[in-house]
Coordinates of C-alpha atoms in Angstrom, one line a residue:
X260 CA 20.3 21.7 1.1
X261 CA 19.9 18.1 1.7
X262 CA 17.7 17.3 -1.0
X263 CA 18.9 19.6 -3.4
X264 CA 22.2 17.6 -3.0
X265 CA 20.3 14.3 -2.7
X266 CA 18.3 15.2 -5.9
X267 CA 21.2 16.5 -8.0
X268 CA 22.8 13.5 -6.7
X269 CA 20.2 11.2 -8.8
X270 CA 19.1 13.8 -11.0
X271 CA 17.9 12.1 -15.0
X272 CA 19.8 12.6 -17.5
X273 CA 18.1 15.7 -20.3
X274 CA 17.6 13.4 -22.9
X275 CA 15.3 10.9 -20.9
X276 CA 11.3 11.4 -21.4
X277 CA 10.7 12.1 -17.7
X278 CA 7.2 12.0 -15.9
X279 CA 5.0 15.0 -15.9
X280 CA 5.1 17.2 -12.8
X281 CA 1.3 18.0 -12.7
X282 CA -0.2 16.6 -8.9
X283 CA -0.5 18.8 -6.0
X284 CA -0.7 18.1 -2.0
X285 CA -4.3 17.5 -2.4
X286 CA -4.1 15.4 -5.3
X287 CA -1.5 13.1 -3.2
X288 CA -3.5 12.7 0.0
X289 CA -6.6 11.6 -2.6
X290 CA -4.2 9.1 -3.8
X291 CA -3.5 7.9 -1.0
X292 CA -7.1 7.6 0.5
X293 CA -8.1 5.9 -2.9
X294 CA -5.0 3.5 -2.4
X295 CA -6.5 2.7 1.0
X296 CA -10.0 3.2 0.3
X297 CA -12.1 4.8 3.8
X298 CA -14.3 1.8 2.7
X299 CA -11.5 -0.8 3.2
X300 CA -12.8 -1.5 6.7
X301 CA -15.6 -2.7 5.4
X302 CA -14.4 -5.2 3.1
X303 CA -11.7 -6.1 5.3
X304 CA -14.2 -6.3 8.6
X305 CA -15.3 -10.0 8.6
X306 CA -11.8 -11.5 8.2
X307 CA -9.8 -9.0 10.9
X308 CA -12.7 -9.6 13.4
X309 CA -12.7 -13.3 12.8
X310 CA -8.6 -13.5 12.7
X311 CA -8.5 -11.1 15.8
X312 CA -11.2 -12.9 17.6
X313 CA -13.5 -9.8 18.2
X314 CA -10.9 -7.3 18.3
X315 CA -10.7 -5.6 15.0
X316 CA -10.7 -1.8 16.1
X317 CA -8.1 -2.2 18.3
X318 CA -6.2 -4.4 15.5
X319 CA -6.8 -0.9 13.8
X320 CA -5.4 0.9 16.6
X321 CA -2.1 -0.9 17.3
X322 CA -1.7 -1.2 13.2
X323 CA -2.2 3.1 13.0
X324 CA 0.0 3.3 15.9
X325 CA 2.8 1.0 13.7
X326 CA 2.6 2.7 10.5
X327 CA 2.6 6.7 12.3
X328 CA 6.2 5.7 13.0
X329 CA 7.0 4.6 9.8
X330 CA 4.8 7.3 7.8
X331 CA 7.3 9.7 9.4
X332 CA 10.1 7.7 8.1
X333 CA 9.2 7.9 4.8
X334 CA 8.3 11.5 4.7
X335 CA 12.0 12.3 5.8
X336 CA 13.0 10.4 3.0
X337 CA 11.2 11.2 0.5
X338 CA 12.4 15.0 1.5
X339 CA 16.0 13.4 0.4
X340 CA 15.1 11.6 -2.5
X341 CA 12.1 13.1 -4.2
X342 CA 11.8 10.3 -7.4
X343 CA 10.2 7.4 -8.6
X344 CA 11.3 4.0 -6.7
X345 CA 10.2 4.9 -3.2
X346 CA 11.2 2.4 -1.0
X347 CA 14.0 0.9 -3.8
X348 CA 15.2 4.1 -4.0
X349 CA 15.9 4.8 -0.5
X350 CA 17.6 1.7 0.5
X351 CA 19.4 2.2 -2.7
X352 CA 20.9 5.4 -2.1
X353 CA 20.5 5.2 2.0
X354 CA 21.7 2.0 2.7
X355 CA 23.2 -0.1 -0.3
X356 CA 22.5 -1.2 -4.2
X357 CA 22.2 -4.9 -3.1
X358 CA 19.8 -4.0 -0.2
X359 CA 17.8 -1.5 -2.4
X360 CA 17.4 -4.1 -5.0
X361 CA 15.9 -6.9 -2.0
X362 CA 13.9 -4.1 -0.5
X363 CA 12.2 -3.2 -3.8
X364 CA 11.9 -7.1 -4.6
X365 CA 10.2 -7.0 -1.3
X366 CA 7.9 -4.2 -2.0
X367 CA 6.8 -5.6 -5.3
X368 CA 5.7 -8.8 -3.9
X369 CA 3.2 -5.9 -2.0
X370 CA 2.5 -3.7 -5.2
X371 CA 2.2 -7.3 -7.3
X372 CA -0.8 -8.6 -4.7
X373 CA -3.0 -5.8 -3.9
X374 CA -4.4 -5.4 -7.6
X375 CA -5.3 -9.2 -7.2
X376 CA -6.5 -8.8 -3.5
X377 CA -8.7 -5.8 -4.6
X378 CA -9.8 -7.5 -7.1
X379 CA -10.6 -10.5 -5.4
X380 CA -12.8 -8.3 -2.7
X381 CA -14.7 -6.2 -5.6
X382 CA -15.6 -9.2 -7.4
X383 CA -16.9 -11.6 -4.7
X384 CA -19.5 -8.5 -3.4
X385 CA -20.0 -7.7 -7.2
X386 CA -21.2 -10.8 -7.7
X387 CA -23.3 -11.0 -4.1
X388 CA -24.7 -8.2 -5.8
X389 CA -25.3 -9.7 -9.3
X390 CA -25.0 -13.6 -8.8
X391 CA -25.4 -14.1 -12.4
X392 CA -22.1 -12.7 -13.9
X393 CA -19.6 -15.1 -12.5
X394 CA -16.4 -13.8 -10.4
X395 CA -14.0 -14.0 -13.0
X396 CA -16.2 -12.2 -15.6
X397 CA -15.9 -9.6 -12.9
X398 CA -12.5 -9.7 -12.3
X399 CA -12.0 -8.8 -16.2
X400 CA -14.7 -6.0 -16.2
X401 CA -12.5 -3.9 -13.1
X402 CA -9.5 -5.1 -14.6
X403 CA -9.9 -3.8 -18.3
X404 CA -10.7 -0.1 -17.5
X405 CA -8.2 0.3 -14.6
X406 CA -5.3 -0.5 -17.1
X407 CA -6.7 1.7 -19.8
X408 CA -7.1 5.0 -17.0
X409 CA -3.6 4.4 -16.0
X410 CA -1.9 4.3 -19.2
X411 CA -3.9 7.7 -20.1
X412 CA -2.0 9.6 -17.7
X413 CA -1.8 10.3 -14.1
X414 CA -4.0 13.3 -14.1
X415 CA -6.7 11.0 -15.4
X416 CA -6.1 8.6 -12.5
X417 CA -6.0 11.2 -10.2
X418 CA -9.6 12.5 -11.1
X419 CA -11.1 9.1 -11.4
X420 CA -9.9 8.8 -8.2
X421 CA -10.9 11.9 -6.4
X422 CA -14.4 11.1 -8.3
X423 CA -14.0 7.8 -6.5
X424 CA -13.2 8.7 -3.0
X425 CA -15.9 11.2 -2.8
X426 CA -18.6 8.6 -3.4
X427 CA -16.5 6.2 -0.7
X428 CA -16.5 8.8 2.4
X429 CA -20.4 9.3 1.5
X430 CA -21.1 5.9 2.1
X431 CA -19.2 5.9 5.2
X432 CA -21.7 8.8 6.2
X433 CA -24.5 6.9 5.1
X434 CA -23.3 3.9 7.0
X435 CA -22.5 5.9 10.4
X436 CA -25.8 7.2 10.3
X437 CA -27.9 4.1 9.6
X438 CA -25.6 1.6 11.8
X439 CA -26.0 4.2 14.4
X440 CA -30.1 4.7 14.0
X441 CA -30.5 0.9 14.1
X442 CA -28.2 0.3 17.8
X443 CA -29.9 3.6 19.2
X444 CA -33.4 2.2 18.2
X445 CA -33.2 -1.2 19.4
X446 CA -31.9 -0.3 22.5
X447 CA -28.5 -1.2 22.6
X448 CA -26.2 0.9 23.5
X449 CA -23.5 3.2 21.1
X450 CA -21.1 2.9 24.2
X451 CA -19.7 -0.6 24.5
X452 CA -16.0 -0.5 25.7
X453 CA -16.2 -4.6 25.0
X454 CA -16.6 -3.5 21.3
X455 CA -12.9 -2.7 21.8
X456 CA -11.7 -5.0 24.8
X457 CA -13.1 -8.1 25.5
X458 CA -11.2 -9.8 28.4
X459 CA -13.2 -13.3 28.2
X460 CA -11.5 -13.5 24.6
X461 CA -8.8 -11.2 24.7
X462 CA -5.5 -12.6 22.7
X463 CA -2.3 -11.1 22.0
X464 CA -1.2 -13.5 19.2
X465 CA -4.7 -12.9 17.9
X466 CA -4.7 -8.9 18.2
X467 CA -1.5 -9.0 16.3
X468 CA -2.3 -11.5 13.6
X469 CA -5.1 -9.0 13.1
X470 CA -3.2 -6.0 13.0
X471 CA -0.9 -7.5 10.2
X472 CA -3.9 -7.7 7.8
X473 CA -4.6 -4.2 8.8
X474 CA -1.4 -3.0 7.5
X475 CA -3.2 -4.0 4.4
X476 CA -5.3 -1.4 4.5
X477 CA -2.8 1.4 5.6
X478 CA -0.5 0.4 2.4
X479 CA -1.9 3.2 0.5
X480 CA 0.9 5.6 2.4
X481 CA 4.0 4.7 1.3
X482 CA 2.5 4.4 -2.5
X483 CA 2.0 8.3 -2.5
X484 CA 6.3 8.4 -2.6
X485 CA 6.0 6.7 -5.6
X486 CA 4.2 9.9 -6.9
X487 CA 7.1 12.0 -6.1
X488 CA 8.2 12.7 -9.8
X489 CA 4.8 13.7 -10.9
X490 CA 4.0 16.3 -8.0
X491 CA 4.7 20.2 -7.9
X492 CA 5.3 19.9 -4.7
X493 CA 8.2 19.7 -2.2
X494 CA 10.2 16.8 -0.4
X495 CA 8.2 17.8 2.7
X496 CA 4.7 18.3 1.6
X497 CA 5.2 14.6 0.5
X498 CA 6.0 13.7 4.2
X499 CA 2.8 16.3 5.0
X500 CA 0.2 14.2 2.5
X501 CA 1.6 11.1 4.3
X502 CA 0.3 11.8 7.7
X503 CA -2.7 13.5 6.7
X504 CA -3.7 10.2 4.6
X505 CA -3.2 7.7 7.8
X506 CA -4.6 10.0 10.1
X507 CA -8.4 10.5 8.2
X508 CA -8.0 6.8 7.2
X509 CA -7.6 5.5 10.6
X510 CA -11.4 8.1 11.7
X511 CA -12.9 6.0 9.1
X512 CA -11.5 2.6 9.8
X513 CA -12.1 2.9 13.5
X514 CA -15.7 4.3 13.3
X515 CA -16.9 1.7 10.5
X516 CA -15.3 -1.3 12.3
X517 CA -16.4 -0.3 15.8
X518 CA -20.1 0.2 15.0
X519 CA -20.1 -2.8 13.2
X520 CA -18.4 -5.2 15.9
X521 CA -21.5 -3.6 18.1
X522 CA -23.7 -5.0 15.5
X523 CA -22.2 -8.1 14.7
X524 CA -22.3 -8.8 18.6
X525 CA -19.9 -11.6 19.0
X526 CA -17.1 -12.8 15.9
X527 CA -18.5 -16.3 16.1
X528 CA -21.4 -15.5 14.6
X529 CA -19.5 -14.5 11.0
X530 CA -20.0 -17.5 8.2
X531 CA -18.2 -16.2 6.2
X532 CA -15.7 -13.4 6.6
X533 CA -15.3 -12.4 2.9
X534 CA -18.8 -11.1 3.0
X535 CA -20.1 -10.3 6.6
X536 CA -20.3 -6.9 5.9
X537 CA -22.9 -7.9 3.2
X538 CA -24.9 -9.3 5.6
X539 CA -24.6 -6.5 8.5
X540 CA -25.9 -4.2 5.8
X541 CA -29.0 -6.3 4.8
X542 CA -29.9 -6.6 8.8
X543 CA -29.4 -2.8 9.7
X544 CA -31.2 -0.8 6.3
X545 CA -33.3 -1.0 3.2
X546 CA -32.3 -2.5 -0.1
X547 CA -31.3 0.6 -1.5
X548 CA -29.1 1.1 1.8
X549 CA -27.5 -2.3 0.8
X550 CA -27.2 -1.7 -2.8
X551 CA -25.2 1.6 -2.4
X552 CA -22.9 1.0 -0.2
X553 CA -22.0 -2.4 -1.6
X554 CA -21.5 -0.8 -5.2
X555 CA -19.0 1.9 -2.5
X556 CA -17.3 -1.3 -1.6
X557 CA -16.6 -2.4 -5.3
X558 CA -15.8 1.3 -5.9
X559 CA -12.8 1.0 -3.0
X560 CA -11.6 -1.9 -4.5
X561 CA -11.4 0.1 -8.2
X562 CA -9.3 2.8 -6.7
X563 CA -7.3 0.8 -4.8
X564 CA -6.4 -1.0 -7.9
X565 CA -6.4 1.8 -10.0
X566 CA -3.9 3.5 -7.6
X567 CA -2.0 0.3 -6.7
X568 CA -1.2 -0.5 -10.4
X569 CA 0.2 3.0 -10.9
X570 CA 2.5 2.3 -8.3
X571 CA 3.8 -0.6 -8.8
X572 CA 4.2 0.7 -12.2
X573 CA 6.5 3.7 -10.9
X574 CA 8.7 0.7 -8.6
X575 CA 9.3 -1.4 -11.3
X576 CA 10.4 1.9 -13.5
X577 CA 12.4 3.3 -10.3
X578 CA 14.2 -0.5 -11.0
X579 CA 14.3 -0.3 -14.6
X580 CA 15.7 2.8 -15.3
X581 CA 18.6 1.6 -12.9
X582 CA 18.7 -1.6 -14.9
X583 CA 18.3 -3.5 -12.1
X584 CA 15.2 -5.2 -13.8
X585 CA 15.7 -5.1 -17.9
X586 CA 15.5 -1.7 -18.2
X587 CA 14.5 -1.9 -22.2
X588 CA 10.9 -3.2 -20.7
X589 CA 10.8 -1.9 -17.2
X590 CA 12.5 1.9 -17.9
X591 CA 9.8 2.4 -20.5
X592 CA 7.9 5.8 -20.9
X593 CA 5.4 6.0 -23.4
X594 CA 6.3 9.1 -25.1
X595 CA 2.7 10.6 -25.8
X596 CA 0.7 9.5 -22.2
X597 CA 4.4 9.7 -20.6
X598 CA 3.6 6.9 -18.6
X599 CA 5.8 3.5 -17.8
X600 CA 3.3 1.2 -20.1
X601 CA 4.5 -2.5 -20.1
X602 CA 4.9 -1.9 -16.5
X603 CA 1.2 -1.0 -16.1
X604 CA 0.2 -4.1 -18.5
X605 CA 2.5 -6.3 -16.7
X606 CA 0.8 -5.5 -13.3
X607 CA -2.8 -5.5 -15.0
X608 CA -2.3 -9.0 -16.6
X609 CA -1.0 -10.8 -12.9
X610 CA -3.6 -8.9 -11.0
X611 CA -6.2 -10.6 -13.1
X612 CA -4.1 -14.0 -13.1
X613 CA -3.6 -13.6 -9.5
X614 CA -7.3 -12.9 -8.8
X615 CA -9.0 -16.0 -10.5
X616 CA -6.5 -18.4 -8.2
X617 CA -5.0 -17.4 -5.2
X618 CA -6.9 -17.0 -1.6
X619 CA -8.0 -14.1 -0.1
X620 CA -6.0 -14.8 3.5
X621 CA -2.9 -16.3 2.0
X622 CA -2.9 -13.2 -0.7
X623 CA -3.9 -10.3 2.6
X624 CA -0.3 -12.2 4.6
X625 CA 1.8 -12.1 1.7
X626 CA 1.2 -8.4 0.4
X627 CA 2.0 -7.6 4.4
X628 CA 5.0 -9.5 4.3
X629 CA 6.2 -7.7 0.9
X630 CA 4.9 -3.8 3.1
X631 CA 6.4 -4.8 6.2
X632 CA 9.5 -6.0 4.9
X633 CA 10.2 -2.7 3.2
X634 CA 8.9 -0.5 5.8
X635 CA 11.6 -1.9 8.0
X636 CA 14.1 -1.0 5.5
X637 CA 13.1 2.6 4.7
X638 CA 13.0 3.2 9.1
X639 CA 16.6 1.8 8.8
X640 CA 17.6 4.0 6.0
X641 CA 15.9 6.8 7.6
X642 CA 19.2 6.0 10.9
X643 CA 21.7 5.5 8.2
X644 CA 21.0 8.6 5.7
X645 CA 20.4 11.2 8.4
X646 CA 22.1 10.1 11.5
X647 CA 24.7 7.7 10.3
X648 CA 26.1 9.4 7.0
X649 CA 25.2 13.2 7.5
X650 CA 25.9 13.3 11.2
X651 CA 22.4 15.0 11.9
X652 CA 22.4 14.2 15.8
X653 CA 18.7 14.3 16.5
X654 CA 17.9 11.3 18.5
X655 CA 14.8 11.2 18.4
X656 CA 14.2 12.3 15.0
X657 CA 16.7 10.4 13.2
X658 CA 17.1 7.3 15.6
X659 CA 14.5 6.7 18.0
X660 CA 11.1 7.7 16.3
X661 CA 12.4 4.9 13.0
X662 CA 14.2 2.5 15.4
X663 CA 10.5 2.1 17.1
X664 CA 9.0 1.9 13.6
X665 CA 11.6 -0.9 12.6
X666 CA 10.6 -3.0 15.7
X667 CA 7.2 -2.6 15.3
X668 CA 6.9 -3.7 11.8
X669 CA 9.3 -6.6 12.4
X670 CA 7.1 -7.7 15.3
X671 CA 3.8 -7.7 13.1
X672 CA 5.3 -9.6 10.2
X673 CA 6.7 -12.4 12.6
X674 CA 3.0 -12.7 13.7
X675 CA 1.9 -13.3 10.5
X676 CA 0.5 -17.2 9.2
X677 CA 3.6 -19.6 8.5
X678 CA 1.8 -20.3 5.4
X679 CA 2.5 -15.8 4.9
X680 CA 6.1 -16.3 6.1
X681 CA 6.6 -19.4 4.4
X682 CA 6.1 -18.1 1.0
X683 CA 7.1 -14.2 1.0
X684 CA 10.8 -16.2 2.4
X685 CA 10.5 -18.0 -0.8
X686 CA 9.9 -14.8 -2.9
X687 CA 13.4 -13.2 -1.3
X688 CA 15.3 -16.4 -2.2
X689 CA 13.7 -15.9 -5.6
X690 CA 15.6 -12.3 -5.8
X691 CA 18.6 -13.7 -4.2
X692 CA 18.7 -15.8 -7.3
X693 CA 18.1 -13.2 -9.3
X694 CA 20.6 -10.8 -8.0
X695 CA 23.6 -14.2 -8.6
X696 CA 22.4 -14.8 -12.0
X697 CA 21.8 -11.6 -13.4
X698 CA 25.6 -10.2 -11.6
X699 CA 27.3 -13.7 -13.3
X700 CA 25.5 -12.7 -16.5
X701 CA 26.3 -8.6 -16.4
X702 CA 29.4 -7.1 -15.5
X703 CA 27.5 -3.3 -15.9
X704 CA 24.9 -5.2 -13.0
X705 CA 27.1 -6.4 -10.7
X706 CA 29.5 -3.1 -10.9
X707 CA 26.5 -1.1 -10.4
X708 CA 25.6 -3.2 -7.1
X709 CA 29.1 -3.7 -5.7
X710 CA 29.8 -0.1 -5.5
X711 CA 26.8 2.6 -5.0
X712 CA 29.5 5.6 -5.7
X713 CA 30.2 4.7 -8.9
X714 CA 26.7 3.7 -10.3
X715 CA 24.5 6.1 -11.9
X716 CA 20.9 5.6 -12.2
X717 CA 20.8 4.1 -15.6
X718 CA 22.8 1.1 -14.6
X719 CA 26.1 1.7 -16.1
X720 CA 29.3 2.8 -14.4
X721 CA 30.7 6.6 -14.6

């Protein structure tokens, strides 16, 4: 009853070209798995163990342990508010106009970054691979294709991507199986409890400054609600893919990290964290070992930009269409592919901008800031819309299980760099701006985000 009401509530207008109901559970947890990539670990491995100081797989650990709370918290909210917008549109509708529009201005600092961070990754190992095509050459050559997928349609996405992810969990076989020949075989043993805790250089700070570039890796969740307007499915199937996705994620993140902290031996020995995965692969197997799963790693970092771009795409039209961004540009939908297209461009052209001049650590805190900062917000809205407003008096349900989440999240993000915190403080005054200029300049904006009751989702009062 409560999403029928929640979705009538929102429901689109007949006249609007809507977005083609064609995915299914299994198409959603794909998504999210190619958002995350079961490779991520590995791309991800030298800078979490360095940043961590040797303690990456429990950096894994308390970052799974962070988002379950908060994976619930968006499945009970996507069962009220089934649509494009995700986070935007729960604080929105949950909480408040002005704090749904800061929320998604959050978010999209997150969704903005991780085409440019996955990028950045597939094109430095690209080009460890192939040193004669420069980085940015790569940049373009991942770039290009991604956009052109995504503007065809969602079901082409989704079966480049299950294509994708296939090939990724193979070559997290392959590696299991070769990391775990090579320890066995030069007598070292598989069982190392110091792999995980290391009291001679055990740091809290550390852990958690490690587990806040691991939420990077678990972003992939919350994207699949952005899906919710192209899905067959139900509210709570949503909430279903959700937990399914962070729970195999977290098998393969643990495993690949863990085996590799036994062969790496000690953090200082990493040169160079954006590649020491490289370099664990060319001391454990053969050429064609290396080759493989390096192309696996460049794969990851396709779907995760293939899959982060169509999100973003579907926050900045869940914005749009409530013309809290212009909606002329950002409530587009391509009438034939049926997909927001100057949204998807927009995200491919930064994503390559962002890619040829930002830094890989600075880029990794900031698109945690943006996740973090909304997954706060939809925990919170989670209180407000069940407890709060529809007086379901679950506790635990409805207050403690997101009230954990909130803390949590909150916690990570104020262990982030200050260089992180400085800057993702900068993009919120940015919105604040926004929000003061564009009310001044709109009488339809600012009644639309003064009163929630009277705003439909177009912009303009009833």
């Amino acid at each position: 009853m409560e999403t029928e009401k929640s979705v009538h509530d929102i429901a689109f207008r007949p006249n609007k070209i809507e977005l083609n109901r064609t995915l299914k559970l299994r198409d959603l947890v794909i998504f999210g798995l190619g958002f995350m990539a079961p490779v991520a670990a590995m791309s991800l491995f030298g800078i979490i163990t360095v940043v961590s100081e040797g303690h990456s797989v429990l950096s894994y650990i308390i970052g799974f342990v962070a988002m379950l709370f908060t994976a619930y918290s968006f499945g009970k909210m996507v069962e009220a508010y089934p649509v494009a917008g995700s986070t935007y549109t729960y604080a929105q509708h949950a909480l408040h106009p002005k704090i749904g529009f800061i929320a998604g201005w959050g978010m999209l600092l997150d969704y903005l970054l991780i085409p440019m961070l996955t990028f950045l990754i597939s094109s430095n190992f690209a080009h460890a691979l192939v040193p004669s095509i420069p980085v940015w050459a790569w940049v373009l050559i991942f770039a290009l294709p991604i956009t052109v997928v995504n503007i065809m349609g969602v079901e082409v996405a989704a079966k480049v991507n299950t294509v994708l992810v296939l090939l990724m969990i193979l070559a997290v076989l392959v590696f299991a199986i070769s990391a775990g020949h090579y320890i066995v075989t030069g007598n070292v043993s598989l069982i190392q409890f110091k792999a995980i805790y290391d009291s001679s250089h055990f740091s809290i700070s550390a852990i958690i400054s490690g587990a806040a570039i691991v939420i990077v890796a678990y972003l992939g969740f919350d994207a699949i609600t952005t899906l919710a307007e192209e899905t067959s499915v139900g509210g709570n199937k949503i909430g279903l893919a959700i937990m399914f996705t962070c729970v195999i994620q977290t098998i393969f993140y643990v495993s690949v990290t863990y085996l590799a902290v036994i062969i790496v031996g000690h953090y200082t020995v990493i040169k160079n964290p954006d590649t020491a995965f490289f370099n664990i692969l060319d001391t454990i197997g053969s050429l064609f070992l290396q080759t493989f799963i390096t192309i696996m790693i460049i794969a990851s970092g396709v779907a995760s930009a293939l899959a982060s771009q169509s999100a973003s795409s579907r926050l900045l039209l869940g914005m749009g269409r409530d013309n809290v961004m212009p909606k002329r540009f950002f409530g587009y939908i391509h009438p034939k592919y049926k997909t927001p297209v100057n949204n998807i461009l927009l995200m491919s052209i930064a994503g390559i901008i962002g890619a040829l001049s930002l830094n890989m650590q600075l880029v990794s805190d900031l698109v945690a800031f943006g996740g973090l900062l909304g997954f706060a917000f939809v925990n919170i809205c989670v209180i407000n819309h069940y407890y709060i407003k529809n007086k379901q008096r679950n506790v635990v349900k409805y207050v403690i299980i997101p009230s954990l989440g909130t803390i949590v999240c909150l916690y990570i993000l104020w262990g982030l760099s200050t260089a992180g915190k400085t800057v993702g403080i900068l993009w919120l005054g940015l919105g604040v701006i926004y929000l003061v200029v564009r009310s001044s300049s709109s009488k339809e904006f600012k009644a639309f985000l003064s009163n929630k009751e009277e705003a439909t989702l177009d912009g303009n009062p009833k």
